[in-house]
Short mmCIF file of C-alpha atoms in Angstrom, two decimals:
data_model
loop_
_atom_site.label_atom_id
_atom_site.label_comp_id
_atom_site.label_asym_id
_atom_site.label_seq_id
_atom_site.Cartn_x
_atom_site.Cartn_y
_atom_site.Cartn_z
CA MET E 1407 0.05 0.05 0.03
CA ILE E 1408 1.50 3.14 -1.15
CA SER E 1409 2.12 6.00 1.56
CA ILE E 1410 -0.75 8.65 2.19
CA ASP E 1411 1.85 11.56 2.11
CA ARG E 1412 1.66 11.27 -1.51
CA PRO E 1413 -1.30 13.33 -2.64
CA THR E 1414 0.13 14.39 -6.49
CA ALA E 1415 0.37 10.30 -6.88
CA ASP E 1416 -1.88 9.34 -10.14
CA LEU E 1417 -5.06 7.04 -8.83
CA GLY E 1418 -3.55 4.79 -11.72
CA ASP E 1419 -0.16 3.97 -9.96
CA VAL E 1420 -2.19 4.03 -6.68
CA ARG E 1421 -4.27 1.22 -8.16
CA VAL E 1422 -1.26 -0.65 -9.17
CA THR E 1423 0.14 -0.37 -6.33
CA ASN E 1424 -2.54 -1.15 -4.24
CA ARG E 1425 -3.48 -4.27 -6.42
CA ALA E 1426 0.44 -5.80 -6.36
CA ALA E 1427 -0.42 -5.35 -2.15
CA VAL E 1428 -2.86 -7.83 -2.28
CA LEU E 1429 -1.51 -10.52 -4.69
CA ARG E 1430 1.53 -10.12 -2.41
CA HIS E 1431 -0.52 -11.10 0.69
CA VAL E 1432 -2.38 -14.14 -1.34
CA ARG E 1433 0.95 -15.44 -2.27
CA ARG E 1434 2.47 -15.22 0.82
CA HIS E 1435 -0.61 -16.22 3.44
CA ALA E 1436 -2.90 -18.57 0.68
CA PRO E 1437 -5.75 -19.36 1.42
CA CYS E 1438 -6.71 -16.14 3.17
CA SER E 1439 -10.06 -14.20 3.10
CA ARG E 1440 -10.99 -10.61 1.64
CA ALA E 1441 -10.96 -9.38 5.14
CA ASP E 1442 -7.60 -10.92 6.34
CA VAL E 1443 -6.69 -9.20 2.81
CA ALA E 1444 -8.07 -5.80 4.27
CA ALA E 1445 -6.66 -6.38 7.86
CA ARG E 1446 -2.92 -7.30 6.76
CA THR E 1447 -2.23 -4.46 4.45
CA GLY E 1448 -4.51 -1.34 5.74
CA LEU E 1449 -6.63 -0.94 2.59
CA ASN E 1450 -9.99 -0.86 3.62
CA LYS E 1451 -12.72 -3.61 2.60
CA ALA E 1452 -14.41 -2.11 -0.61
CA THR E 1453 -11.07 -1.50 -1.90
CA VAL E 1454 -10.01 -4.92 -1.31
CA SER E 1455 -13.39 -6.33 -2.73
CA SER E 1456 -12.62 -3.92 -6.05
CA LEU E 1457 -9.60 -5.09 -6.49
CA VAL E 1458 -9.96 -8.69 -5.58
CA ALA E 1459 -12.93 -8.57 -8.02
CA GLU E 1460 -10.66 -7.35 -11.03
CA LEU E 1461 -8.44 -10.06 -10.29
CA ILE E 1462 -10.53 -12.79 -10.32
CA GLU E 1463 -12.09 -11.37 -13.21
CA HIS E 1464 -8.25 -11.30 -14.90
CA GLY E 1465 -7.58 -14.68 -13.72
CA LEU E 1466 -4.97 -13.84 -10.90
CA LEU E 1467 -6.70 -15.10 -8.55
CA ARG E 1468 -9.59 -17.58 -7.26
CA GLU E 1469 -11.89 -18.22 -4.84
CA THR E 1470 -11.94 -22.05 -3.00
CA GLY E 1471 -14.22 -23.06 -0.59
CA LEU E 1472 -15.11 -21.60 2.92
CA THR E 1473 -13.22 -21.16 5.88
CA GLU E 1474 -14.81 -21.50 9.44
CA ASN E 1475 -12.12 -20.31 11.78
CA ARG E 1476 -13.53 -16.63 12.54
CA VAL E 1477 -16.36 -15.14 14.20
CA GLY E 1478 -19.86 -14.75 12.06
CA ARG E 1479 -20.61 -16.28 9.08
CA PRO E 1480 -17.72 -18.37 6.84
CA ALA E 1481 -15.76 -16.30 4.76
CA THR E 1482 -14.55 -17.30 0.95
CA THR E 1483 -11.20 -17.74 1.13
CA LEU E 1484 -8.82 -16.89 -1.82
CA VAL E 1485 -5.73 -18.17 -3.59
CA LEU E 1486 -3.37 -17.28 -6.48
CA ASP E 1487 -4.44 -18.71 -10.37
CA GLY E 1488 -2.29 -17.12 -12.71
CA SER E 1489 -3.21 -20.80 -14.71
CA ARG E 1490 -4.22 -18.49 -17.76
CA TYR E 1491 -0.58 -17.20 -17.82
CA VAL E 1492 3.31 -17.81 -17.33
CA GLY E 1493 6.50 -16.62 -17.65
CA LEU E 1494 9.47 -18.61 -19.16
CA GLY E 1495 13.04 -19.01 -18.51
CA LEU E 1496 16.10 -19.94 -20.58
CA SER E 1497 19.52 -20.56 -19.17
CA VAL E 1498 22.61 -21.02 -20.93
CA GLY E 1499 25.37 -23.26 -19.26
CA ALA E 1500 28.54 -24.38 -20.56
CA ASP E 1501 27.04 -27.97 -21.68
CA GLU E 1502 23.51 -27.60 -21.23
CA LEU E 1503 20.19 -25.12 -21.89
CA VAL E 1504 17.88 -25.60 -19.71
CA ALA E 1505 13.70 -23.99 -19.90
CA VAL E 1506 11.28 -23.50 -17.49
CA ALA E 1507 7.73 -22.69 -17.59
CA ALA E 1508 6.24 -21.19 -14.34
CA GLY E 1509 2.61 -20.41 -13.41
CA LEU E 1510 1.80 -17.20 -10.80
CA GLY E 1511 1.26 -19.62 -8.36
CA GLY E 1512 4.86 -21.17 -8.86
CA ASP E 1513 3.83 -24.15 -9.94
CA PRO E 1514 5.94 -25.59 -12.88
CA VAL E 1515 4.25 -25.92 -16.07
CA LEU E 1516 7.80 -27.50 -17.96
CA THR E 1517 11.29 -27.76 -17.03
CA TRP E 1518 13.06 -29.09 -19.91
CA ARG E 1519 17.36 -29.80 -20.25
CA ARG E 1520 19.03 -29.82 -23.80
CA ALA E 1521 22.76 -31.00 -24.03
CA PHE E 1522 24.32 -28.58 -25.97
CA PRO E 1523 28.26 -26.46 -25.88
CA ALA E 1524 28.76 -23.38 -25.17
CA ALA E 1525 31.75 -23.27 -27.73
CA ALA E 1526 28.85 -23.85 -30.55
CA GLY E 1527 29.18 -20.11 -30.53
CA PRO E 1528 26.78 -17.19 -29.84
CA GLU E 1529 24.96 -17.36 -33.41
CA GLU E 1530 24.43 -20.96 -32.85
CA THR E 1531 23.04 -21.05 -29.08
CA VAL E 1532 20.63 -17.76 -30.41
CA LYS E 1533 18.94 -20.37 -33.13
CA ALA E 1534 19.23 -23.40 -30.63
CA LEU E 1535 17.80 -21.00 -28.05
CA ALA E 1536 15.18 -19.08 -30.04
CA ALA E 1537 13.81 -23.16 -31.29
CA LEU E 1538 13.90 -24.26 -27.81
CA THR E 1539 11.59 -21.05 -26.78
CA ARG E 1540 9.20 -21.73 -29.76
CA ARG E 1541 8.89 -25.56 -28.71
CA ALA E 1542 7.85 -23.92 -25.35
CA VAL E 1543 5.51 -21.73 -26.04
CA THR E 1544 3.89 -24.63 -28.45
CA ARG E 1545 3.66 -27.11 -25.46
CA ILE E 1546 2.47 -24.24 -23.04
CA GLY E 1547 -0.53 -24.72 -25.50
CA ALA E 1548 -3.14 -21.69 -26.64
CA ASP E 1549 -4.75 -21.97 -23.33
CA ARG E 1550 -1.80 -20.15 -21.25
CA THR E 1551 -0.53 -16.86 -22.17
CA VAL E 1552 3.36 -16.38 -22.09
CA LEU E 1553 3.63 -13.04 -20.42
CA GLY E 1554 7.82 -13.11 -20.95
CA LEU E 1555 10.95 -14.44 -21.43
CA THR E 1556 14.24 -13.82 -19.30
CA VAL E 1557 17.39 -15.44 -20.47
CA ALA E 1558 19.88 -15.94 -17.98
CA VAL E 1559 23.43 -16.04 -18.60
CA PRO E 1560 26.72 -17.12 -16.71
CA GLY E 1561 28.59 -13.77 -17.17
CA LEU E 1562 28.37 -9.71 -16.83
CA VAL E 1563 24.97 -8.49 -18.30
CA ASP E 1564 24.44 -5.20 -18.89
CA PRO E 1565 20.97 -2.73 -18.82
CA ASP E 1566 20.91 -3.34 -22.88
CA GLY E 1567 20.29 -7.21 -22.18
CA ASP E 1568 24.11 -6.81 -23.46
CA VAL E 1569 26.92 -9.48 -23.07
CA PRO E 1570 29.88 -7.89 -22.29
CA ALA E 1571 32.20 -10.85 -21.32
CA ALA E 1572 31.15 -14.70 -20.25
CA PRO E 1573 34.61 -16.29 -20.06
CA ALA E 1574 32.57 -19.77 -19.00
CA LEU E 1575 30.95 -19.41 -22.83
CA GLY E 1576 33.95 -17.33 -24.84
CA TRP E 1577 31.62 -14.62 -25.24
CA ARG E 1578 32.69 -10.84 -25.47
CA GLY E 1579 30.26 -8.59 -26.46
CA VAL E 1580 27.78 -10.42 -27.60
CA PRO E 1581 23.79 -8.57 -28.02
CA LEU E 1582 22.17 -11.25 -26.85
CA ALA E 1583 18.77 -10.01 -26.08
CA ALA E 1584 18.77 -8.13 -29.38
CA SER E 1585 19.51 -10.90 -31.40
CA MET E 1586 17.09 -13.36 -29.62
CA ARG E 1587 14.23 -10.48 -30.16
CA ARG E 1588 15.34 -11.06 -34.03
CA ALA E 1589 15.20 -14.38 -34.14
CA LEU E 1590 11.81 -14.51 -32.22
CA ARG E 1591 10.51 -12.01 -34.53
CA ASP E 1592 7.08 -13.61 -34.26
CA ARG E 1593 6.93 -13.26 -30.66
CA ASP E 1594 3.99 -11.03 -28.75
CA PHE E 1595 5.99 -10.98 -25.70
CA PRO E 1596 9.13 -9.34 -23.89
CA VAL E 1597 12.61 -10.64 -23.79
CA ALA E 1598 15.10 -10.09 -21.67
CA VAL E 1599 18.25 -11.14 -20.52
CA ASP E 1600 20.21 -11.44 -17.16
CA THR E 1601 23.07 -12.44 -15.19
CA GLU E 1602 22.43 -16.56 -14.09
CA ALA E 1603 23.35 -15.21 -10.30
CA ASN E 1604 20.43 -12.68 -10.26
CA LEU E 1605 17.99 -14.83 -11.54
CA ALA E 1606 19.02 -17.69 -9.39
CA VAL E 1607 19.07 -15.25 -6.04
CA LEU E 1608 15.37 -14.45 -7.60
CA ALA E 1609 14.58 -17.95 -7.86
CA GLU E 1610 15.72 -18.51 -4.03
CA ARG E 1611 14.00 -15.74 -2.64
CA ARG E 1612 10.47 -16.57 -4.48
CA HIS E 1613 10.60 -20.37 -4.78
CA GLY E 1614 13.43 -21.25 -2.24
CA PRO E 1615 13.02 -21.57 1.69
CA TYR E 1616 14.22 -18.08 2.11
CA ALA E 1617 11.34 -16.40 0.82
CA ALA E 1618 10.88 -14.20 4.32
CA THR E 1619 15.21 -13.25 4.04
CA THR E 1620 15.76 -9.63 2.85
CA ASP E 1621 19.46 -10.23 2.71
CA LEU E 1622 20.32 -13.12 0.81
CA VAL E 1623 22.99 -14.20 -1.18
CA HIS E 1624 23.35 -16.96 -4.01
CA LEU E 1625 26.98 -17.99 -5.00
CA THR E 1626 26.51 -19.91 -8.01
CA GLY E 1627 28.35 -22.99 -9.34
CA GLY E 1628 29.78 -24.03 -12.68
CA PRO E 1629 32.38 -22.75 -14.66
CA ALA E 1630 32.05 -19.19 -13.38
CA ILE E 1631 31.28 -18.09 -9.95
CA GLY E 1632 28.72 -15.49 -9.48
CA ALA E 1633 26.91 -14.08 -6.72
CA GLY E 1634 23.37 -12.96 -6.70
CA LEU E 1635 22.69 -9.93 -3.93
CA ILE E 1636 19.28 -9.04 -2.23
CA SER E 1637 20.02 -6.37 0.16
CA GLY E 1638 17.10 -5.26 1.94
CA GLY E 1639 14.47 -7.08 0.10
CA ARG E 1640 16.04 -5.66 -3.07
CA LEU E 1641 18.42 -7.14 -5.88
CA LEU E 1642 21.66 -4.89 -6.10
CA ARG E 1643 22.31 -4.26 -9.59
CA GLY E 1644 25.39 -1.68 -9.36
CA GLY E 1645 25.87 1.32 -12.01
CA ARG E 1646 26.65 -0.68 -14.54
CA GLY E 1647 24.46 -3.89 -14.06
CA PHE E 1648 27.62 -6.11 -13.03
CA ALA E 1649 27.16 -5.98 -9.55
CA GLY E 1650 28.05 -9.93 -7.70
CA ASP E 1651 30.30 -10.47 -10.57
CA VAL E 1652 32.68 -12.22 -8.28
CA GLY E 1653 34.53 -14.69 -9.95
CA HIS E 1654 37.92 -12.86 -10.06
CA LEU E 1655 38.26 -11.69 -6.26
CA PRO E 1656 41.46 -13.22 -5.18
CA LEU E 1657 41.61 -16.06 -2.57
CA ALA E 1658 45.38 -17.55 -2.69
CA ALA E 1659 47.84 -15.37 -4.62
CA ASP E 1660 49.64 -18.48 -4.78
CA GLY E 1661 46.78 -20.41 -6.16
CA PRO E 1662 46.30 -21.66 -9.30
CA ALA E 1663 46.21 -19.66 -12.29
CA CYS E 1664 42.82 -18.55 -13.68
CA ASP E 1665 41.65 -17.21 -17.39
CA CYS E 1666 42.02 -13.89 -16.71
CA GLY E 1667 45.98 -13.70 -16.30
CA ARG E 1668 46.11 -13.97 -12.28
CA ARG E 1669 46.55 -16.67 -10.07
CA GLY E 1670 43.83 -17.81 -6.58
CA CYS E 1671 40.82 -15.96 -8.05
CA LEU E 1672 37.40 -17.29 -6.80
CA THR E 1673 36.92 -19.22 -10.71
CA ALA E 1674 39.67 -20.66 -10.07
CA LEU E 1675 39.48 -22.49 -7.20
CA LEU E 1676 35.64 -23.02 -6.88
CA GLY E 1677 34.64 -23.28 -10.84
CA VAL E 1678 33.29 -27.09 -12.03
CA ASP E 1679 36.36 -27.20 -14.29
CA ALA E 1680 38.66 -26.78 -11.18
CA VAL E 1681 37.18 -28.78 -8.90
CA ILE E 1682 37.03 -31.70 -11.14
CA ARG E 1683 40.95 -31.01 -12.04
CA ARG E 1684 41.45 -31.19 -8.71
CA LEU E 1685 39.78 -34.16 -7.53
CA LEU E 1686 40.08 -36.03 -10.72
CA PRO E 1687 43.22 -35.27 -12.00
CA GLY E 1688 43.21 -37.65 -14.62
CA ALA E 1689 39.94 -36.68 -16.60
CA GLY E 1690 41.64 -34.60 -19.07
CA PRO E 1691 39.26 -32.10 -20.83
CA VAL E 1692 35.39 -32.21 -19.80
CA THR E 1693 33.15 -31.25 -22.35
CA ASP E 1694 30.11 -32.57 -19.69
CA HIS E 1695 30.37 -31.99 -15.86
CA LEU E 1696 27.78 -33.76 -13.88
CA PRO E 1697 28.88 -37.24 -14.81
CA GLU E 1698 32.34 -36.00 -13.70
CA ILE E 1699 30.49 -34.69 -10.04
CA GLU E 1700 28.48 -38.26 -10.24
CA ARG E 1701 31.36 -39.82 -10.05
CA ILE E 1702 33.29 -37.01 -7.73
CA GLN E 1703 30.57 -37.77 -5.46
CA ALA E 1704 30.53 -41.70 -5.52
CA LEU E 1705 34.22 -41.50 -4.59
CA ALA E 1706 33.52 -39.27 -1.49
CA ARG E 1707 30.84 -41.74 -0.45
CA ALA E 1708 33.48 -44.83 -0.86
CA GLY E 1709 35.52 -43.32 1.81
CA ASP E 1710 38.27 -41.98 -1.11
CA GLU E 1711 41.35 -40.58 0.95
CA PRO E 1712 42.13 -38.30 -1.51
CA VAL E 1713 38.63 -37.25 -2.49
CA ARG E 1714 37.69 -36.78 0.41
CA THR E 1715 40.71 -34.65 1.55
CA GLY E 1716 40.49 -32.47 -1.62
CA LEU E 1717 36.50 -31.52 -0.44
CA THR E 1718 37.89 -30.39 2.83
CA GLU E 1719 40.14 -28.27 1.27
CA ILE E 1720 37.91 -26.99 -1.06
CA GLY E 1721 34.87 -26.29 1.60
CA ARG E 1722 37.55 -24.11 3.30
CA LEU E 1723 38.30 -21.90 0.44
CA LEU E 1724 34.28 -22.33 0.41
CA GLY E 1725 34.07 -20.95 3.69
CA GLN E 1726 36.68 -18.39 3.34
CA ALA E 1727 34.45 -16.54 0.16
CA ALA E 1728 31.44 -16.56 2.31
CA SER E 1729 33.57 -14.71 5.30
CA VAL E 1730 34.41 -12.04 2.62
CA LEU E 1731 30.37 -11.71 1.41
CA SER E 1732 29.37 -11.86 4.84
CA GLY E 1733 31.77 -8.86 5.45
CA LEU E 1734 30.77 -7.00 2.60
CA LEU E 1735 27.11 -7.03 2.35
CA ASP E 1736 25.81 -8.85 5.91
CA PRO E 1737 23.38 -10.90 3.98
CA GLU E 1738 21.05 -13.37 6.68
CA VAL E 1739 21.77 -16.16 4.56
CA VAL E 1740 24.46 -17.27 1.62
CA VAL E 1741 23.13 -20.24 -0.62
CA VAL E 1742 25.26 -22.03 -3.02
CA GLY E 1743 24.34 -23.79 -6.09
CA GLY E 1744 25.45 -25.64 -9.06
CA HIS E 1745 28.18 -28.32 -8.22
CA LEU E 1746 29.00 -26.57 -5.30
CA ALA E 1747 25.36 -27.51 -3.94
CA ALA E 1748 25.98 -31.08 -5.41
CA LEU E 1749 29.16 -31.74 -3.24
CA ALA E 1750 27.64 -29.73 0.13
CA PRO E 1751 27.60 -33.04 2.33
CA TRP E 1752 31.66 -32.72 1.83
CA LEU E 1753 31.99 -29.16 1.20
CA LEU E 1754 29.85 -28.01 3.76
CA PRO E 1755 31.26 -28.79 7.32
CA ALA E 1756 34.70 -27.65 6.42
CA ALA E 1757 33.39 -24.46 5.24
CA HIS E 1758 31.14 -23.89 8.38
CA ALA E 1759 34.30 -24.00 10.24
CA GLU E 1760 36.33 -21.72 8.44
CA LEU E 1761 33.11 -19.39 8.15
CA ALA E 1762 32.79 -19.13 11.93
CA ALA E 1763 36.72 -18.66 12.73
CA ARG E 1764 36.16 -15.36 10.19
CA THR E 1765 32.98 -14.35 11.89
CA PRO E 1766 34.08 -11.57 14.56
CA VAL E 1767 30.28 -11.57 16.01
CA PRO E 1768 28.29 -14.90 16.00
CA PRO E 1769 25.96 -16.03 14.92
CA GLY E 1770 27.01 -14.72 11.57
CA VAL E 1771 25.96 -15.98 8.33
CA ARG E 1772 24.04 -18.95 7.53
CA LEU E 1773 25.66 -20.95 4.76
CA GLU E 1774 23.68 -23.57 2.87
CA ALA E 1775 22.97 -25.30 0.11
CA SER E 1776 20.27 -24.64 -2.74
CA THR E 1777 17.19 -27.14 -3.10
CA LEU E 1778 16.91 -25.45 -6.37
CA GLY E 1779 18.90 -27.90 -8.53
CA SER E 1780 20.85 -26.65 -11.82
CA ALA E 1781 17.55 -25.12 -13.17
CA ALA E 1782 17.72 -21.89 -10.26
CA GLY E 1783 18.85 -19.69 -13.26
CA ALA E 1784 15.90 -21.00 -15.63
CA LEU E 1785 13.37 -20.86 -12.62
CA GLY E 1786 14.46 -17.30 -12.03
CA GLY E 1787 13.93 -16.14 -15.45
CA ALA E 1788 10.66 -17.41 -15.97
CA THR E 1789 10.01 -15.30 -12.41
CA ALA E 1790 11.34 -12.39 -13.65
CA ALA E 1791 9.26 -12.65 -16.70
CA LEU E 1792 5.98 -12.73 -14.34
CA ALA E 1793 7.18 -9.22 -12.59
CA THR E 1794 5.22 -6.66 -13.89
CA VAL E 1795 2.10 -8.56 -12.81
CA GLU E 1796 2.96 -9.41 -9.90
CA ALA E 1797 4.14 -5.93 -9.39
CA GLY E 1798 0.04 -4.91 -10.18
CA ARG E 1799 0.00 -4.28 -13.85
CA LEU E 1800 -2.76 -6.19 -15.52
CA PRO E 1801 -1.96 -8.57 -18.66
CA ALA E 1802 -2.92 -7.11 -21.62
CA GLY E 1803 -6.36 -9.11 -23.22
#
């Protein structure tokens, strides 16, 4: 609800803001009654009734049964609907493309993975992404409307959707958003691009166990390490949109060489290629990371001493990285994703100990493994594509 000390606010903006407040309350507290919404948002009952009727008409809320847990007559309860609408998210990885479509209530409509080498280059990647988008739109069907598409990239993304650099993909200066719009010239929905880390942290905040967390970091796991940053409930982007580019944060001056030309960077220590090289020295060049991570898991479960020792050392480095992020941002939780989440049973004990030793004021930040899996970036893309509706703007049509 907007403050009453803004008498010059446009009435349309007021309604949009109040509509968003109703949707937000129902999302967090459903099933709930109109009276519950009015009491918790501060809106009067007539305004809530009008907004709810509008949101039901547009297929964003629906009524579901009665509740007896109140004085007086039973009240009709409300839940998010959104069955007419989906957001679509795609993510580009070093060895795969992922597509996720999700409804307003967070219900997954589809999740697809397609093996695809980043070495194919930007042009071929755009073609593959466009084909995957068309296939997803067809599968979603005519009875649902795609409200938007957001593509997640493991690299830097500027406000125009260009990718100045994505070393994990071998990209530099790629106008990805513009290229996707050209490739999808028959689209009738907006197309955006963001970093994998930014979208993953949005997914954590919306769909993970940290929905009430206002200060949250998601540390991506993959060929490059990035951080999605939520502070005070808002996504931090920085002046150029590059906030969270922590992959070249130096942790060990005598560490392994990094592609950037320096030594001991976070990516060179904790990136998936670095972890595989360290724990499976005979693996050779890796084009498909999942089998190698599964192999490491199997060796760790079997008690392989070199692998277990290596995981402990990597865990200490992870704890050191988390302590730096904690000192800079003071988050409540740092969540690790990708291969770091997959290896969390062996990484986190040492990481927790290192983090505790470096945290001056206990209890300090929590360090946890993501529960969203490798689709977190794409799921965040689908979430971002729904943002306009969640902000109170009614979908067209």
